[in-house]
XYZ file of C-alpha atoms in Angstrom:
548
model
C 0.000 0.000 0.000
C 1.168 3.509 -0.649
C 0.808 6.151 1.969
C 1.430 9.359 0.119
C 1.697 12.081 2.726
C 1.015 15.319 0.992
C 4.219 16.633 2.418
C 5.122 13.143 3.488
C 4.012 10.259 1.261
C 3.400 6.878 2.848
C 3.062 3.945 0.479
C 1.828 0.454 1.394
C 2.925 -2.373 -0.872
C -0.658 -3.435 -1.128
C -1.843 0.163 -1.247
C -0.562 3.688 -0.554
C -1.078 6.876 1.475
C -0.217 10.501 0.598
C 0.106 13.072 3.356
C -1.199 16.563 2.701
C 0.164 19.741 4.181
C -1.608 23.081 4.020
C -0.381 25.544 1.406
C -0.023 28.172 4.111
C 2.237 26.048 6.307
C 4.409 25.008 3.352
C 4.641 28.567 2.064
C 5.827 29.811 5.455
C 8.487 27.093 5.556
C 9.702 27.922 2.056
C 9.956 31.635 2.836
C 11.916 30.815 5.954
C 14.314 28.640 3.972
C 14.842 31.344 1.381
C 15.503 34.012 4.016
C 17.825 31.829 6.034
C 20.077 30.318 3.396
C 22.807 29.927 5.964
C 20.639 27.422 7.776
C 19.609 25.506 4.660
C 21.955 22.601 5.192
C 20.925 22.273 8.799
C 17.221 22.201 7.965
C 17.709 19.718 5.147
C 19.614 17.516 7.565
C 16.675 17.685 9.959
C 14.280 16.661 7.201
C 16.566 13.784 6.269
C 16.720 12.660 9.884
C 12.925 12.671 10.057
C 12.747 10.560 6.911
C 15.274 8.123 8.302
C 13.300 7.883 11.520
C 10.210 7.043 9.534
C 12.074 4.440 7.519
C 13.925 3.021 10.449
C 11.283 2.042 12.956
C 7.901 0.429 13.095
C 5.924 -1.491 15.646
C 5.339 -5.093 14.870
C 2.011 -6.808 15.405
C 3.159 -7.845 18.874
C 4.479 -4.405 19.803
C 8.190 -5.058 19.241
C 10.351 -2.406 17.672
C 11.800 -3.554 14.358
C 14.789 -1.901 12.726
C 14.507 -1.286 9.008
C 18.229 -1.165 8.355
C 20.162 -2.808 5.567
C 19.924 -6.591 5.521
C 23.015 -8.438 4.359
C 20.993 -10.755 2.150
C 18.870 -8.057 0.505
C 18.799 -7.897 -3.267
C 18.279 -4.133 -3.534
C 15.169 -4.563 -5.594
C 16.348 -7.194 -8.064
C 13.971 -9.923 -9.203
C 14.381 -13.054 -7.121
C 15.307 -16.423 -8.573
C 12.477 -18.543 -9.964
C 12.849 -20.945 -7.041
C 12.561 -18.151 -4.487
C 10.261 -18.506 -1.514
C 6.587 -17.548 -1.963
C 7.084 -14.295 -0.034
C 9.893 -13.231 -2.355
C 7.794 -13.960 -5.424
C 4.853 -12.040 -3.972
C 7.051 -8.981 -3.463
C 8.082 -8.838 -7.116
C 4.813 -7.306 -8.295
C 4.897 -4.867 -5.414
C 8.385 -3.667 -6.271
C 7.944 -2.677 -9.897
C 4.565 -1.056 -9.321
C 5.931 0.925 -6.369
C 8.910 2.092 -8.439
C 6.656 3.351 -11.228
C 4.329 5.029 -8.754
C 7.132 6.757 -6.869
C 8.652 8.148 -10.074
C 5.384 9.768 -11.117
C 4.648 11.001 -7.609
C 7.983 12.843 -7.607
C 7.293 14.196 -11.100
C 3.865 15.580 -10.201
C 5.017 16.871 -6.816
C 7.649 18.918 -8.658
C 5.081 20.063 -11.222
C 2.898 21.336 -8.381
C 5.475 23.968 -7.518
C 6.638 25.234 -4.121
C 3.126 25.329 -2.639
C 2.071 21.838 -3.670
C 0.077 19.735 -1.227
C 2.122 16.714 -2.343
C 4.761 16.935 0.306
C 6.286 13.517 0.958
C 5.958 9.856 0.103
C 6.249 6.725 2.231
C 5.779 3.178 1.084
C 3.952 1.044 3.661
C 5.070 -2.508 2.960
C 3.824 -5.662 4.697
C 6.467 -8.403 4.797
C 7.283 -11.512 6.790
C 8.235 -10.258 10.281
C 8.606 -6.760 8.845
C 11.808 -7.755 7.038
C 13.181 -5.186 4.537
C 12.708 -6.124 0.891
C 15.577 -4.194 -0.666
C 13.811 -1.039 -1.875
C 14.098 0.966 1.335
C 17.154 2.898 0.102
C 15.380 3.743 -3.148
C 11.884 4.565 -1.860
C 11.102 5.866 1.648
C 9.594 2.767 3.254
C 7.939 1.663 6.451
C 7.736 -2.105 6.916
C 4.858 -3.712 8.770
C 4.361 -7.327 9.791
C 2.155 -9.167 7.343
C -0.628 -11.459 8.498
C 0.452 -15.057 8.961
C -0.153 -17.685 6.311
C -2.587 -19.367 8.723
C -4.665 -16.201 9.048
C -4.687 -15.571 5.296
C -5.643 -19.192 4.570
C -8.450 -18.964 7.124
C -9.790 -16.014 5.124
C -9.782 -17.753 1.728
C -6.320 -16.515 0.733
C -7.358 -12.852 0.839
C -4.020 -11.055 1.097
C -5.687 -7.649 0.745
C -6.427 -7.881 4.474
C -2.819 -6.765 4.954
C -3.901 -3.276 3.944
C -6.076 -2.445 6.979
C -3.755 -4.524 9.160
C -0.769 -2.402 8.099
C -2.677 0.828 8.655
C -3.537 -0.437 12.147
C 0.163 -0.938 12.918
C 0.939 2.538 11.624
C -1.810 4.223 13.616
C -0.789 2.461 16.824
C 2.792 3.760 16.628
C 2.918 7.084 18.485
C 6.444 7.754 17.259
C 5.563 7.351 13.600
C 2.382 9.384 13.829
C 4.265 12.199 15.528
C 6.762 12.282 12.654
C 3.970 12.338 10.084
C 2.103 15.122 11.850
C 5.187 17.333 11.692
C 4.379 17.857 8.023
C 0.716 16.974 7.591
C -2.475 15.843 9.233
C -3.756 14.170 6.054
C -2.883 11.030 4.130
C -3.827 9.886 0.648
C -4.157 6.098 0.530
C -3.367 4.483 -2.808
C -2.692 0.991 -4.058
C 0.528 0.539 -5.981
C -1.104 0.005 -9.406
C -1.772 3.734 -9.767
C 0.042 6.430 -11.734
C -0.437 10.047 -10.658
C -1.236 12.107 -13.752
C -1.232 15.654 -12.383
C -0.641 17.424 -9.050
C -3.243 16.381 -6.473
C -4.593 19.083 -4.147
C -5.818 18.279 -0.670
C -9.491 17.618 -1.425
C -10.377 16.664 2.167
C -11.256 18.592 5.318
C -10.903 17.538 8.965
C -14.557 16.456 8.903
C -14.865 15.075 5.364
C -12.462 12.717 3.541
C -12.331 12.717 -0.261
C -12.814 9.453 -2.158
C -13.399 8.085 -5.643
C -16.867 6.944 -6.722
C -16.889 3.243 -7.675
C -19.834 2.318 -9.881
C -19.902 -1.228 -8.505
C -19.974 -0.076 -4.864
C -23.480 1.426 -4.780
C -25.328 -0.668 -2.161
C -28.258 -2.752 -3.414
C -31.261 -4.138 -1.558
C -29.855 -7.682 -1.497
C -26.761 -6.345 0.318
C -28.643 -4.608 3.119
C -28.362 -7.638 5.401
C -24.564 -7.410 5.197
C -24.660 -3.755 6.230
C -26.979 -4.461 9.157
C -24.819 -7.349 10.347
C -22.067 -4.862 11.208
C -24.198 -1.757 11.670
C -27.762 -2.602 12.792
C -28.951 0.989 12.276
C -27.434 1.136 8.794
C -29.374 1.949 5.640
C -28.509 1.733 1.956
C -28.346 5.493 1.511
C -25.858 5.912 4.364
C -23.188 3.608 2.904
C -21.255 5.420 0.188
C -19.843 3.859 -3.025
C -16.219 4.265 -1.898
C -13.226 2.205 -0.891
C -9.995 2.908 0.993
C -8.073 3.653 -2.228
C -7.935 6.342 -3.374
C -8.965 8.341 -0.340
C -7.584 11.488 1.291
C -8.392 11.441 4.987
C -7.444 13.374 8.114
C -5.396 11.299 10.538
C -7.935 11.871 13.317
C -10.635 10.261 11.174
C -8.326 7.440 10.129
C -7.675 6.864 13.833
C -11.409 6.375 14.356
C -12.056 4.055 11.428
C -9.040 1.761 11.113
C -10.067 -0.849 13.703
C -13.607 -1.297 12.382
C -12.263 -1.326 8.829
C -10.000 -4.237 9.771
C -12.582 -6.044 11.904
C -15.385 -5.814 9.337
C -13.074 -6.876 6.494
C -11.749 -9.858 8.437
C -15.240 -11.025 9.340
C -16.579 -10.612 5.802
C -13.864 -13.024 4.639
C -14.173 -15.441 7.564
C -16.900 -17.459 5.823
C -18.713 -17.623 2.494
C -21.956 -16.019 3.679
C -21.393 -12.653 1.989
C -20.021 -14.102 -1.243
C -23.438 -14.576 -2.855
C -24.186 -10.856 -2.597
C -20.745 -9.192 -2.494
C -17.928 -10.359 -4.743
C -14.907 -11.478 -2.769
C -12.406 -9.125 -4.371
C -14.283 -6.025 -3.108
C -15.127 -7.244 0.383
C -12.316 -5.288 2.039
C -13.637 -2.167 0.273
C -17.034 -2.907 1.797
C -15.385 -3.347 5.171
C -14.077 0.210 4.876
C -17.253 1.815 3.512
C -19.500 0.221 6.168
C -17.022 1.093 8.933
C -16.851 4.735 7.847
C -20.629 5.027 7.536
C -21.191 3.463 10.959
C -19.019 6.206 12.475
C -20.843 8.996 10.676
C -17.923 9.683 8.337
C -19.221 11.068 5.022
C -16.878 11.382 2.056
C -16.686 14.041 -0.595
C -17.280 12.005 -3.762
C -14.710 12.935 -6.412
C -15.637 11.408 -9.772
C -12.452 12.577 -11.501
C -10.173 11.398 -8.675
C -9.053 8.500 -10.843
C -9.776 6.847 -14.177
C -9.821 3.112 -14.943
C -9.589 2.886 -18.744
C -8.932 -0.058 -21.035
C -8.877 -0.890 -24.723
C -12.680 -0.671 -24.869
C -13.081 2.662 -23.073
C -15.940 4.838 -24.293
C -15.240 7.908 -26.400
C -16.471 10.302 -23.698
C -14.042 8.888 -21.126
C -11.157 9.137 -23.594
C -12.092 12.735 -24.418
C -11.987 13.654 -20.727
C -8.718 11.716 -20.437
C -7.115 13.668 -23.258
C -8.239 16.943 -21.693
C -6.414 16.177 -18.422
C -9.606 15.692 -16.429
C -8.313 12.969 -14.082
C -5.772 12.977 -11.258
C -4.855 9.282 -11.106
C -4.620 6.399 -13.597
C -5.611 3.049 -12.052
C -4.381 0.356 -14.449
C -6.711 -2.415 -13.367
C -8.129 -3.103 -16.850
C -6.201 -4.503 -19.777
C -5.241 -2.937 -23.089
C -5.603 -5.835 -25.523
C -5.070 -5.149 -29.228
C -4.470 -7.174 -32.355
C -1.542 -5.989 -34.447
C -3.928 -4.257 -36.859
C -5.035 -1.997 -33.999
C -8.407 -3.611 -33.382
C -9.290 -3.746 -29.664
C -10.166 -7.148 -28.235
C -13.402 -8.028 -26.505
C -13.439 -8.871 -22.765
C -11.718 -12.096 -21.688
C -9.445 -11.961 -24.713
C -5.665 -11.616 -24.865
C -4.399 -9.434 -27.686
C -1.393 -9.896 -29.928
C -0.173 -6.768 -28.098
C -1.186 -7.117 -24.451
C -0.569 -4.438 -21.823
C -1.699 -6.096 -18.592
C -0.053 -5.809 -15.167
C -0.891 -9.483 -14.516
C 1.777 -10.615 -16.986
C 4.346 -9.303 -14.525
C 3.241 -10.864 -11.263
C 6.537 -12.768 -11.011
C 9.093 -10.337 -12.432
C 9.730 -6.747 -13.480
C 8.701 -5.769 -17.018
C 11.772 -5.223 -19.192
C 12.589 -1.778 -20.554
C 11.671 -0.623 -23.132
C 8.154 -1.921 -23.665
C 7.069 -1.904 -27.340
C 4.711 0.809 -28.527
C 1.081 -0.208 -29.134
C -0.267 -0.838 -32.634
C -1.490 2.123 -34.650
C -5.078 2.782 -33.638
C -4.664 2.071 -29.918
C -6.521 4.592 -27.778
C -4.905 7.549 -26.058
C -5.090 5.963 -22.597
C -3.172 2.845 -23.641
C -0.475 4.947 -25.294
C -0.228 7.171 -22.213
C 0.130 4.249 -19.794
C 2.746 2.511 -21.948
C 4.801 5.705 -22.077
C 4.341 6.308 -18.335
C 5.769 2.861 -17.573
C 8.652 3.322 -19.999
C 9.444 6.762 -18.601
C 9.666 5.460 -15.038
C 11.790 2.472 -16.060
C 14.188 4.630 -18.083
C 14.622 7.070 -15.202
C 15.584 4.373 -12.700
C 19.239 3.261 -12.931
C 18.434 0.299 -10.664
C 15.646 -1.067 -12.874
C 16.580 -4.770 -12.910
C 15.369 -5.840 -16.356
C 16.285 -4.276 -19.696
C 16.131 -5.664 -23.201
C 19.535 -6.801 -24.499
C 21.299 -4.691 -27.085
C 20.436 -5.374 -30.714
C 23.860 -6.918 -31.365
C 23.729 -9.083 -28.228
C 23.662 -12.873 -28.352
C 21.105 -12.881 -25.526
C 17.442 -13.585 -26.279
C 14.830 -10.846 -26.034
C 12.816 -10.712 -22.813
C 9.119 -11.347 -23.307
C 6.898 -8.416 -22.382
C 3.742 -7.555 -24.351
C 3.819 -9.887 -27.358
C 3.165 -13.626 -27.592
C 0.743 -13.891 -24.659
C -2.085 -15.570 -26.602
C -0.290 -18.909 -26.388
C -1.164 -19.262 -22.698
C -2.763 -22.685 -22.308
C -5.825 -21.460 -20.394
C -6.552 -18.847 -23.045
C -6.130 -21.295 -25.906
C -8.882 -23.396 -24.321
C -11.103 -20.401 -23.540
C -14.117 -19.659 -25.749
C -12.343 -16.517 -26.979
C -9.113 -18.361 -27.778
C -8.698 -21.030 -30.432
C -12.456 -21.303 -30.992
C -12.418 -17.724 -32.283
C -9.189 -18.086 -34.231
C -10.419 -21.034 -36.258
C -13.363 -18.967 -37.466
C -11.524 -15.673 -38.045
C -7.811 -16.279 -38.657
C -6.985 -17.256 -42.240
C -3.813 -19.183 -41.416
C -5.485 -21.137 -38.609
C -8.461 -22.012 -40.815
C -6.127 -23.238 -43.562
C -3.945 -25.268 -41.182
C -6.649 -26.958 -39.077
C -6.863 -30.669 -39.861
C -3.594 -30.727 -41.828
C -0.943 -33.415 -41.357
C 2.798 -33.091 -41.886
C 5.806 -35.354 -41.911
C 8.624 -33.885 -39.811
C 12.316 -34.739 -39.536
C 14.509 -33.348 -36.780
C 17.346 -31.087 -37.829
C 19.884 -33.649 -36.593
C 18.259 -36.421 -38.623
C 16.313 -39.522 -37.664
C 13.002 -40.987 -38.737
C 10.078 -38.950 -39.943
C 7.501 -38.106 -37.268
C 3.864 -37.403 -38.127
C 2.530 -34.009 -36.986
C -1.195 -33.234 -36.944
C -2.979 -29.954 -36.269
C -6.396 -30.895 -34.941
C -9.429 -28.663 -35.440
C -9.908 -28.666 -31.656
C -6.698 -26.689 -31.122
C -4.781 -29.779 -30.048
C -1.587 -30.867 -31.793
C 0.288 -34.181 -31.783
C 3.701 -35.286 -33.037
C 5.420 -38.670 -32.964
C 4.600 -42.282 -33.780
C 4.587 -44.381 -30.628
C 5.216 -41.979 -27.734
C 3.365 -38.961 -29.045
C 3.824 -35.453 -27.727
C 0.527 -33.623 -27.336
C -0.146 -29.942 -26.889
C -1.886 -26.847 -28.244
C -1.428 -24.694 -31.323
C -2.675 -21.383 -32.695
C -1.672 -18.148 -34.397
C 1.531 -16.466 -33.225
C 2.010 -12.932 -34.516
C 5.005 -11.689 -32.541
C 7.207 -9.075 -34.274
C 10.165 -9.898 -32.005
C 10.606 -13.337 -33.613
C 11.729 -11.792 -36.889
C 10.512 -12.028 -40.468
C 13.119 -14.610 -41.424
C 12.060 -17.192 -38.850
C 8.340 -16.567 -38.426
C 6.758 -13.744 -40.456
C 3.570 -12.065 -39.301
C 0.625 -13.906 -40.852
C 2.669 -17.062 -41.461
C 3.526 -18.029 -37.895
C 1.985 -20.499 -35.450
C 2.805 -21.456 -31.901
C 3.169 -25.176 -31.208
C 3.389 -25.930 -27.495
C 3.771 -29.413 -26.040
C 3.602 -30.746 -22.462
C 1.282 -28.027 -21.201
C 3.560 -25.293 -22.477
C 6.703 -26.936 -21.142
C 8.081 -27.171 -24.687
C 7.293 -23.945 -26.517
C 7.946 -23.663 -30.252
C 7.086 -21.440 -33.195
C 6.288 -22.752 -36.672
C 6.766 -20.902 -39.971
C 4.158 -22.000 -42.529
C 5.472 -21.479 -46.076
C 3.301 -23.132 -48.691
C 3.565 -26.884 -48.152
C 6.589 -26.531 -45.882
C 6.632 -26.059 -42.124
C 9.746 -25.097 -40.149
C 9.609 -25.386 -36.363
C 11.948 -23.442 -34.055
C 12.393 -23.372 -30.302
C 10.649 -20.381 -28.756
C 13.056 -17.480 -29.204
C 12.473 -16.164 -25.673
C 13.822 -19.409 -24.195
C 16.986 -20.045 -26.244
C 20.096 -18.203 -25.062
C 22.207 -18.467 -28.228
C 21.368 -16.513 -31.386
C 22.726 -19.385 -33.483
C 20.448 -21.883 -31.748
C 17.474 -19.553 -32.112
C 18.052 -19.575 -35.865
C 18.399 -23.380 -36.036
C 15.171 -25.320 -36.729
C 14.120 -28.207 -34.500
C 11.988 -29.880 -37.179
C 11.576 -29.414 -40.906
C 8.205 -30.624 -42.124
C 6.424 -31.308 -45.412
C 2.672 -31.382 -45.918
C 1.240 -34.895 -46.102
C 0.331 -35.577 -49.777
C -3.146 -36.615 -48.631
C -3.790 -33.019 -47.489
C -2.081 -31.219 -50.353
């Protein structure tokens, strides 16, 4: 989470908080600094000490003080090995999103000028025993103790509960709150998958937080029983369509609401009772909105607080987007396009696929390829925002190899349609066989294939179901479909003449160039380290005369 203190930003690895300082207070401080240049170094040192104090201490769930110093085994933000522990893998997504968010927070804080409300940034990160994750020297960070695996499992694997649990730990640390209040009495809470698009003013007051309006959070009659379970006097009109991200809230109000927010969220996920009326992924949001309403906390509803666009966004939303109407970009929806620029329908992966979920296990590699011509303005903006943040960070752990390098390219936005689950989805192969010319022509065809190093001919068959088989006695089975990936290269697998052929559930990934009655199969170019081996076919195949 991200706690962005508008003068001191706090960011939680599951969400974030921004602290707001009044223009008047900041202006006075700036004038003082300008008039007392001789004391500038001293005052900057004091600010640095305050930041270090915030980074260096937190209370654990059991009240112990935990030092957030350098750990000898920290990786300073690098991606962990594929066999890393589950916690390490979970932190990967958090790291790259936090890095992108912090870059754009700094950019917009600077754009806001000397009187900006965006004053400071702190990343609030829940880890095992509050252990540092390696980014604390790069991003101001406060580590909290994440909920145990037993607790998470008892709540149906709902890791989002770490958000209110981390805020609880923050609010119960008098030392940390005192440091925060030196610069602001407000925090903006944000999840990490947000990019700040323009300077954010303090939209809240001591009595009224400011929050985004979620269309799917308007209470309905069938949900009233859930409200009354936690708030017997509650009514539908008293519960607002808000969640805890994004929200700007005074610390005094956050002090009132955090415990009920946590308690209600935990109980909602303790059994399946609420699931039939409230989708699981928003139950923690409901925990917050019911808790706030039960305490008489009413939010200012800010419709342009954030935007959640995708490839299928309506023209009106894109017009507002282009005019700079929104403060925050929440990249929760995908930008899925075919290479001809046509947007894909829901539950479809495009030939160009900008989706944060592709990078749950590792950082995206810089630079990401530009979208096809015809992609909407929001997709282009987000792609460039990611690339900008990656380029500006000298510690970004993944970059594409140089053009003259022997190393393989790193997969980012192309070639994602070969995922086994998508191939079997109604929008996968079933659509390709009716719309894609190459797939229609290849379905049902048989080939005779000989390995590059010789041997007997093996029969290969592309079934109309999307399955593929090769071999005589011990057959390999898998899936096949269209593979239009510009990074493969026109010599090996030209656009419009290329298929993917994956065996063993994707364990053996290959690409096939269809050229008339010939078929040349190569190992997937993302997996082969040597350029020479990438250019060497695995099988050379000829169309079975019966299908010619």
